[in-house]
Amino acid sequence: MQCPLKTAKEYKIMKLIDGKAVAAEVELETRARIEALKARGITPGLAVVLIGENPASQAYVRNKDRTCAALGMHSRKIELPSSTTQEELLDLVTKLNVDPEIHGILVQSPPPKHIDEHAVTLTIDPRKDVDGFHPVNVAKLAMEDPTAFVPCTPLGCQRLLIAAGIETSGAEVVVVGRSLIVGKPMALLLMAKGKGGDATVTIAHSRTKDLAAVTRRADIVIAAIGRPKALGAEHIKDGAVVIDVGINRVEDSTTKTGYRLVGDVDFDAVASKCKAITPVPGGVGPMTIAMLMANTVTACERLTA
Ligand code: NDP
């Protein structure tokens, strides 16, 4: 089965959360903000730096470039050879920090092994850190400072929950995964006060004992594990909401590319018992790019206010 969306009717799903539709909604809002900036003679600009030739990273960068163009934003795609030195990369980021055409800077992860990713993150001006990885933005998120740039994937997940009408206030949420990109900021967003927050949050990870017992407690499960179909029916209680962040390539000789994308949740095994669930692809993925565009426009609005 290629696309879970096609088979939705076969399941007793109350709601399939359509990431493409919600991303389109976010993009409409972003487009209106871009037009307002353009009326002032300003075009928001995003620089995406790709080092090396990782095919998945190349695909992500192409996608970001395309979305920027479609929204009428300025996109600067900078492709560097894998031999690029740390010094050369930091020098480039420093120049982008003061480039008036650029309001958001993103260095595609993962860089080659000889690059110190943390040093790169520290070099990006926090005001242009649209990925939300700089310690200033991480701290602002923890402090519930509304000027924080929040990492795009968890921000997109929260927006999906709100758009789908899922109440997070007082809900038991289990986030599986504790990365700085997804798991930790997701937990911070969900425990923050206000809309899309106020949840009782547990973070699980590879050392969690009896993961299924922990996730079965959850009204909402957020899976950010990076292992195909790691969560099955035994992990999900009846009527739970499942947000599947995972994007895993698995071999599939029936497709043109020889692979297909699956999530961290076994959709076929879980969907029929869920109140709502995101598909992969077509769930969280489109939201990540939509939130990146929104963050870049926010950066532009602030830098040009
Ligand atoms: P990381 O590898 O950085 O983190 C994975 C987390 O899962 C770790 O905290 C790890 O625990 C935990 N984990 C691993 N195995 C298990 C297990 N068996 N049981 C419980 N926990 C486990 O991944 P990311 O957070 O960067 O990404 C997670 C997934 O989300 C990936 O599939 C990635 O492709 C996808 N992703 C999707 C995006 C999108 O736009 N939709 C954007 C970003 C990521 P420990 O810390 O103990 O090692």
CSV table of C-alpha atoms and ligand atoms in Angstrom, one decimal:
chain,number,residue,atom,x,y,z
A,1,MET,CA,0.0,0.0,0.0
A,2,GLN,CA,1.5,3.3,-1.1
A,3,CYS,CA,-0.7,6.1,0.1
A,4,PRO,CA,-2.6,5.7,3.3
A,5,LEU,CA,-5.0,8.5,2.2
A,6,LYS,CA,-6.4,6.3,-0.4
A,7,THR,CA,-7.4,3.6,2.0
A,8,ALA,CA,-8.8,5.8,4.7
A,9,LYS,CA,-12.3,4.6,4.0
A,10,GLU,CA,-11.3,1.1,4.8
A,11,TYR,CA,-10.7,2.0,8.4
A,12,LYS,CA,-13.1,3.2,11.0
A,13,ILE,CA,-11.1,6.4,11.3
A,14,MET,CA,-12.9,9.3,12.8
A,15,LYS,CA,-10.4,11.8,11.3
A,16,LEU,CA,-7.4,11.6,9.0
A,17,ILE,CA,-5.4,14.7,9.7
A,18,ASP,CA,-4.6,16.2,6.3
A,19,GLY,CA,-1.2,18.0,6.6
A,20,LYS,CA,-1.4,19.2,3.0
A,21,ALA,CA,-4.6,21.0,3.6
A,22,VAL,CA,-3.5,22.6,6.9
A,23,ALA,CA,-0.1,23.6,5.3
A,24,ALA,CA,-2.1,25.2,2.4
A,25,GLU,CA,-4.0,27.2,5.0
A,26,VAL,CA,-0.7,28.3,6.7
A,27,GLU,CA,0.7,29.2,3.3
A,28,LEU,CA,-2.3,31.4,2.5
A,29,GLU,CA,-1.7,33.4,5.7
A,30,THR,CA,2.0,33.6,4.9
A,31,ARG,CA,1.2,34.8,1.4
A,32,ALA,CA,-0.9,37.7,2.8
A,33,ARG,CA,2.0,38.7,5.1
A,34,ILE,CA,4.4,38.6,2.1
A,35,GLU,CA,2.2,40.9,0.1
A,36,ALA,CA,2.1,43.3,3.0
A,37,LEU,CA,5.9,43.3,3.1
A,38,LYS,CA,6.1,43.7,-0.7
A,39,ALA,CA,3.8,46.7,-0.5
A,40,ARG,CA,6.6,48.3,1.6
A,41,GLY,CA,9.2,47.3,-1.0
A,42,ILE,CA,10.5,44.3,1.1
A,43,THR,CA,10.9,40.7,-0.1
A,44,PRO,CA,11.5,38.1,2.6
A,45,GLY,CA,14.6,36.1,1.8
A,46,LEU,CA,15.7,32.6,3.0
A,47,ALA,CA,19.2,31.2,2.5
A,48,VAL,CA,19.5,27.5,2.5
A,49,VAL,CA,23.0,26.1,2.7
A,50,LEU,CA,23.6,22.5,1.6
A,51,ILE,CA,27.0,20.9,2.1
A,52,GLY,CA,27.7,17.6,0.2
A,53,GLU,CA,25.4,15.4,-1.8
A,54,ASN,CA,23.1,13.6,0.6
A,55,PRO,CA,20.1,12.7,-1.7
A,56,ALA,CA,17.5,13.2,1.0
A,57,SER,CA,18.9,16.6,2.0
A,58,GLN,CA,19.0,17.6,-1.7
A,59,ALA,CA,15.3,16.7,-2.0
A,60,TYR,CA,14.5,18.7,1.1
A,61,VAL,CA,16.4,21.7,-0.1
A,62,ARG,CA,14.8,21.6,-3.6
A,63,ASN,CA,11.4,21.5,-1.9
A,64,LYS,CA,12.2,24.5,0.3
A,65,ASP,CA,13.5,26.4,-2.7
A,66,ARG,CA,10.4,25.6,-4.7
A,67,THR,CA,8.0,26.7,-1.9
A,68,CYS,CA,9.9,30.0,-1.5
A,69,ALA,CA,9.5,30.7,-5.2
A,70,ALA,CA,5.8,29.7,-5.2
A,71,LEU,CA,5.2,32.1,-2.3
A,72,GLY,CA,7.1,35.0,-4.0
A,73,MET,CA,9.9,34.9,-1.5
A,74,HIS,CA,13.6,35.4,-2.3
A,75,SER,CA,15.4,32.1,-2.1
A,76,ARG,CA,19.1,31.7,-2.1
A,77,LYS,CA,20.2,28.0,-2.4
A,78,ILE,CA,23.9,27.7,-1.6
A,79,GLU,CA,25.3,24.3,-2.6
A,80,LEU,CA,28.8,23.6,-1.3
A,81,PRO,CA,31.1,20.6,-1.9
A,82,SER,CA,31.5,18.1,0.9
A,83,SER,CA,35.2,19.3,1.1
A,84,THR,CA,34.0,22.7,2.5
A,85,THR,CA,35.9,23.5,5.7
A,86,GLN,CA,34.4,24.5,9.0
A,87,GLU,CA,36.1,27.9,8.6
A,88,GLU,CA,34.6,28.5,5.1
A,89,LEU,CA,31.2,27.6,6.3
A,90,LEU,CA,31.3,29.8,9.4
A,91,ASP,CA,32.6,32.6,7.2
A,92,LEU,CA,29.6,32.2,4.8
A,93,VAL,CA,27.1,32.2,7.7
A,94,THR,CA,28.7,35.3,9.1
A,95,LYS,CA,28.2,37.1,5.8
A,96,LEU,CA,24.6,35.9,5.6
A,97,ASN,CA,24.0,37.3,9.1
A,98,VAL,CA,24.6,40.8,7.7
A,99,ASP,CA,23.1,40.4,4.3
A,100,PRO,CA,20.1,42.7,4.0
A,101,GLU,CA,18.4,40.4,1.4
A,102,ILE,CA,18.4,37.5,3.8
A,103,HIS,CA,16.1,37.2,6.8
A,104,GLY,CA,16.3,33.5,7.5
A,105,ILE,CA,19.3,31.2,7.4
A,106,LEU,CA,19.1,27.4,7.4
A,107,VAL,CA,22.1,25.0,7.2
A,108,GLN,CA,20.7,21.7,6.1
A,109,SER,CA,21.3,18.8,8.5
A,110,PRO,CA,23.2,16.6,8.6
A,111,PRO,CA,26.4,18.2,7.4
A,112,PRO,CA,29.5,16.1,6.6
A,113,LYS,CA,31.2,14.6,9.7
A,114,HIS,CA,34.1,17.1,9.8
A,115,ILE,CA,31.6,20.0,10.3
A,116,ASP,CA,30.8,20.9,13.9
A,117,GLU,CA,27.0,21.5,13.6
A,118,HIS,CA,26.8,23.1,17.1
A,119,ALA,CA,29.4,25.7,16.2
A,120,VAL,CA,27.4,26.5,13.0
A,121,THR,CA,24.2,26.9,15.0
A,122,LEU,CA,26.0,29.3,17.5
A,123,THR,CA,27.2,31.4,14.6
A,124,ILE,CA,23.7,32.0,13.1
A,125,ASP,CA,22.3,35.4,14.2
A,126,PRO,CA,19.4,34.3,16.5
A,127,ARG,CA,17.2,36.9,14.7
A,128,LYS,CA,17.7,34.9,11.5
A,129,ASP,CA,17.6,31.5,13.1
A,130,VAL,CA,14.3,30.3,11.5
A,131,ASP,CA,15.1,26.7,12.4
A,132,GLY,CA,14.9,27.7,16.1
A,133,PHE,CA,18.1,25.8,17.1
A,134,HIS,CA,20.1,28.6,18.5
A,135,PRO,CA,20.4,28.5,22.4
A,136,VAL,CA,18.8,32.0,22.5
A,137,ASN,CA,15.7,30.6,20.8
A,138,VAL,CA,15.7,27.3,22.8
A,139,ALA,CA,15.8,29.3,26.0
A,140,LYS,CA,13.1,31.7,24.8
A,141,LEU,CA,10.9,28.7,24.0
A,142,ALA,CA,11.5,27.2,27.5
A,143,MET,CA,10.7,30.7,29.0
A,144,GLU,CA,7.5,30.9,26.9
A,145,ASP,CA,8.8,34.1,25.3
A,146,PRO,CA,6.6,34.8,22.2
A,147,THR,CA,9.6,36.1,20.3
A,148,ALA,CA,11.2,32.6,20.2
A,149,PHE,CA,11.8,31.0,16.8
A,150,VAL,CA,10.3,27.6,17.4
A,151,PRO,CA,11.6,24.6,15.4
A,152,CYS,CA,9.4,24.1,12.4
A,153,THR,CA,8.4,20.4,12.8
A,154,PRO,CA,7.0,20.6,16.4
A,155,LEU,CA,5.4,24.0,15.5
A,156,GLY,CA,3.7,22.3,12.6
A,157,CYS,CA,2.5,19.4,14.8
A,158,GLN,CA,1.0,21.8,17.3
A,159,ARG,CA,-0.7,23.7,14.4
A,160,LEU,CA,-2.1,20.3,13.1
A,161,LEU,CA,-3.6,19.5,16.5
A,162,ILE,CA,-5.2,22.9,16.7
A,163,ALA,CA,-6.5,22.7,13.2
A,164,ALA,CA,-8.0,19.3,13.8
A,165,GLY,CA,-9.8,20.6,16.9
A,166,ILE,CA,-7.8,18.3,19.2
A,167,GLU,CA,-8.0,19.6,22.8
A,168,THR,CA,-4.5,19.6,24.4
A,169,SER,CA,-5.4,21.3,27.6
A,170,GLY,CA,-5.3,18.7,30.4
A,171,ALA,CA,-4.6,15.9,27.9
A,172,GLU,CA,-2.0,13.2,28.6
A,173,VAL,CA,0.6,13.5,25.8
A,174,VAL,CA,3.5,11.1,25.3
A,175,VAL,CA,6.2,12.4,23.0
A,176,VAL,CA,8.4,9.5,21.8
A,177,GLY,CA,11.8,10.9,21.0
A,178,ARG,CA,14.0,13.5,22.8
A,179,SER,CA,15.9,15.2,20.0
A,180,LEU,CA,16.5,19.0,20.0
A,181,ILE,CA,14.8,19.2,16.6
A,182,VAL,CA,11.6,17.5,17.4
A,183,GLY,CA,11.0,15.7,20.8
A,184,LYS,CA,12.2,18.3,23.3
A,185,PRO,CA,10.7,21.4,21.6
A,186,MET,CA,7.5,19.5,21.0
A,187,ALA,CA,7.2,18.7,24.7
A,188,LEU,CA,8.0,22.4,25.6
A,189,LEU,CA,5.2,23.6,23.2
A,190,LEU,CA,2.7,21.2,24.6
A,191,MET,CA,3.4,22.0,28.2
A,192,ALA,CA,3.4,25.8,27.7
A,193,LYS,CA,0.4,27.8,28.8
A,194,GLY,CA,-2.3,28.6,26.3
A,195,LYS,CA,-3.8,27.3,23.0
A,196,GLY,CA,-2.2,24.1,21.8
A,197,GLY,CA,-0.6,23.7,25.2
A,198,ASP,CA,-1.5,23.0,28.8
A,199,ALA,CA,-0.9,19.3,28.4
A,200,THR,CA,0.5,16.8,30.8
A,201,VAL,CA,3.6,15.7,28.9
A,202,THR,CA,5.8,12.6,29.2
A,203,ILE,CA,8.9,12.2,27.0
A,204,ALA,CA,9.9,8.6,26.2
A,205,HIS,CA,13.1,7.5,24.5
A,206,SER,CA,15.2,4.5,23.8
A,207,ARG,CA,15.9,3.8,27.5
A,208,THR,CA,12.2,4.0,28.5
A,209,LYS,CA,11.1,0.8,30.2
A,210,ASP,CA,8.0,-0.8,28.8
A,211,LEU,CA,7.3,1.8,26.1
A,212,ALA,CA,3.9,0.4,25.3
A,213,ALA,CA,2.7,0.8,28.8
A,214,VAL,CA,3.8,4.4,28.8
A,215,THR,CA,2.3,5.3,25.3
A,216,ARG,CA,-0.9,3.5,26.1
A,217,ARG,CA,-1.6,6.1,28.8
A,218,ALA,CA,-1.6,8.8,26.2
A,219,ASP,CA,-4.6,10.7,24.8
A,220,ILE,CA,-2.1,12.0,22.2
A,221,VAL,CA,1.0,10.2,21.0
A,222,ILE,CA,3.6,12.1,19.1
A,223,ALA,CA,6.1,9.7,17.4
A,224,ALA,CA,9.5,11.1,16.5
A,225,ILE,CA,11.7,8.1,16.7
A,226,GLY,CA,13.2,7.5,13.2
A,227,ARG,CA,12.4,3.8,13.1
A,228,PRO,CA,9.9,2.5,10.5
A,229,LYS,CA,6.6,1.4,12.1
A,230,ALA,CA,8.2,1.4,15.6
A,231,LEU,CA,4.8,1.9,17.2
A,232,GLY,CA,2.1,-0.7,16.7
A,233,ALA,CA,-1.5,-1.4,18.0
A,234,GLU,CA,-0.1,-2.4,21.4
A,235,HIS,CA,1.3,1.1,21.9
A,236,ILE,CA,-1.9,3.0,21.3
A,237,LYS,CA,-5.1,3.1,23.4
A,238,ASP,CA,-8.5,3.2,21.8
A,239,GLY,CA,-9.6,6.7,20.8
A,240,ALA,CA,-6.1,8.2,21.0
A,241,VAL,CA,-4.8,10.9,18.6
A,242,VAL,CA,-1.5,10.0,16.8
A,243,ILE,CA,0.9,12.4,15.2
A,244,ASP,CA,3.5,10.6,13.2
A,245,VAL,CA,6.6,12.7,12.6
A,246,GLY,CA,8.7,9.9,11.2
A,247,ILE,CA,9.9,9.9,7.6
A,248,ASN,CA,11.7,6.6,6.9
A,249,ARG,CA,12.7,5.3,3.5
A,250,VAL,CA,12.0,1.6,3.2
A,251,GLU,CA,12.9,-0.5,0.1
A,252,ASP,CA,10.0,-1.2,-2.3
A,253,SER,CA,10.8,-2.7,-5.6
A,254,THR,CA,7.3,-1.9,-6.9
A,255,THR,CA,8.0,1.9,-6.9
A,256,LYS,CA,10.0,3.8,-9.6
A,257,THR,CA,12.5,5.0,-7.0
A,258,GLY,CA,12.9,1.6,-5.4
A,259,TYR,CA,11.8,2.9,-2.0
A,260,ARG,CA,8.7,4.4,-0.3
A,261,LEU,CA,8.2,6.6,2.8
A,262,VAL,CA,6.7,5.2,6.0
A,263,GLY,CA,6.3,6.7,9.4
A,264,ASP,CA,7.3,5.7,12.9
A,265,VAL,CA,3.8,4.4,13.4
A,266,ASP,CA,2.4,1.3,11.8
A,267,PHE,CA,-0.5,3.1,10.2
A,268,ASP,CA,-2.4,0.0,9.1
A,269,ALA,CA,-2.2,-1.6,12.5
A,270,VAL,CA,-3.2,1.6,14.4
A,271,ALA,CA,-5.5,3.7,12.3
A,272,SER,CA,-8.8,1.8,13.1
A,273,LYS,CA,-8.4,2.5,16.8
A,274,CYS,CA,-7.5,6.2,16.6
A,275,LYS,CA,-9.7,9.2,17.1
A,276,ALA,CA,-7.4,11.0,14.6
A,277,ILE,CA,-4.1,10.2,12.9
A,278,THR,CA,-1.7,11.8,10.5
A,279,PRO,CA,-0.6,9.9,7.4
A,280,VAL,CA,2.9,9.6,6.1
A,281,PRO,CA,3.4,11.1,3.6
A,282,GLY,CA,1.0,14.0,3.7
A,283,GLY,CA,0.9,14.6,7.4
A,284,VAL,CA,3.6,16.4,9.4
A,285,GLY,CA,6.0,16.7,6.4
A,286,PRO,CA,4.2,19.5,4.5
A,287,MET,CA,3.7,21.4,7.8
A,288,THR,CA,7.5,21.6,8.4
A,289,ILE,CA,8.1,23.5,5.2
A,290,ALA,CA,5.0,25.7,5.7
A,291,MET,CA,6.2,26.7,9.2
A,292,LEU,CA,9.7,27.4,7.9
A,293,MET,CA,8.2,29.9,5.4
A,294,ALA,CA,6.1,31.4,8.2
A,295,ASN,CA,9.1,31.7,10.5
A,296,THR,CA,11.1,33.4,7.7
A,297,VAL,CA,8.4,36.0,7.1
A,298,THR,CA,8.3,36.6,10.9
A,299,ALA,CA,12.1,37.2,10.9
A,300,CYS,CA,11.7,39.6,7.9
A,301,GLU,CA,8.9,41.5,9.6
A,302,ARG,CA,10.9,41.9,12.8
A,303,LEU,CA,14.2,42.8,11.1
A,304,THR,CA,12.5,45.4,8.9
A,305,ALA,CA,10.0,46.9,11.5
B,1,NDP,P1,16.7,11.5,16.3
B,1,NDP,O1,17.4,10.3,15.8
B,1,NDP,O2,17.5,12.7,16.6
B,1,NDP,O3,15.9,11.1,17.7
B,1,NDP,C1,15.2,9.9,17.7
B,1,NDP,C2,14.7,9.7,19.1
B,1,NDP,O4,14.0,8.5,19.2
B,1,NDP,C3,15.8,9.7,20.2
B,1,NDP,O5,15.4,10.4,21.3
B,1,NDP,C4,15.8,8.2,20.6
B,1,NDP,O6,16.2,7.9,21.9
B,1,NDP,C5,14.4,7.8,20.3
B,1,NDP,N1,14.3,6.3,20.0
B,1,NDP,C6,15.0,5.6,19.2
B,1,NDP,N2,14.7,4.3,19.2
B,1,NDP,C7,13.7,4.2,20.1
B,1,NDP,C8,12.9,3.2,20.6
B,1,NDP,N3,13.1,1.9,20.1
B,1,NDP,N4,12.0,3.4,21.5
B,1,NDP,C9,11.8,4.7,22.0
B,1,NDP,N5,12.5,5.7,21.6
B,1,NDP,C10,13.5,5.5,20.6
B,1,NDP,O7,15.6,11.8,15.3
B,1,NDP,P2,14.8,13.2,15.0
B,1,NDP,O8,14.1,13.6,16.2
B,1,NDP,O9,15.6,14.1,14.2
B,1,NDP,O10,13.7,12.6,14.0
B,1,NDP,C11,12.8,11.6,14.3
B,1,NDP,C12,11.9,11.2,13.1
B,1,NDP,O11,11.3,12.3,12.6
B,1,NDP,C13,12.8,10.7,11.9
B,1,NDP,O12,12.0,9.7,11.3
B,1,NDP,C14,12.9,11.9,11.0
B,1,NDP,O13,13.1,11.5,9.7
B,1,NDP,C15,11.6,12.5,11.2
B,1,NDP,N6,11.6,13.9,11.0
B,1,NDP,C16,10.6,14.4,10.2
B,1,NDP,C17,10.5,15.7,9.9
B,1,NDP,C18,9.3,16.2,9.1
B,1,NDP,O14,9.3,17.2,8.5
B,1,NDP,N7,8.2,15.4,9.1
B,1,NDP,C19,11.5,16.7,10.4
B,1,NDP,C20,12.4,16.1,11.3
B,1,NDP,C21,12.5,14.8,11.5
B,1,NDP,P3,17.6,8.2,22.5
B,1,NDP,O15,17.7,9.7,22.7
B,1,NDP,O16,17.7,7.5,23.8
B,1,NDP,O17,18.6,7.8,21.5
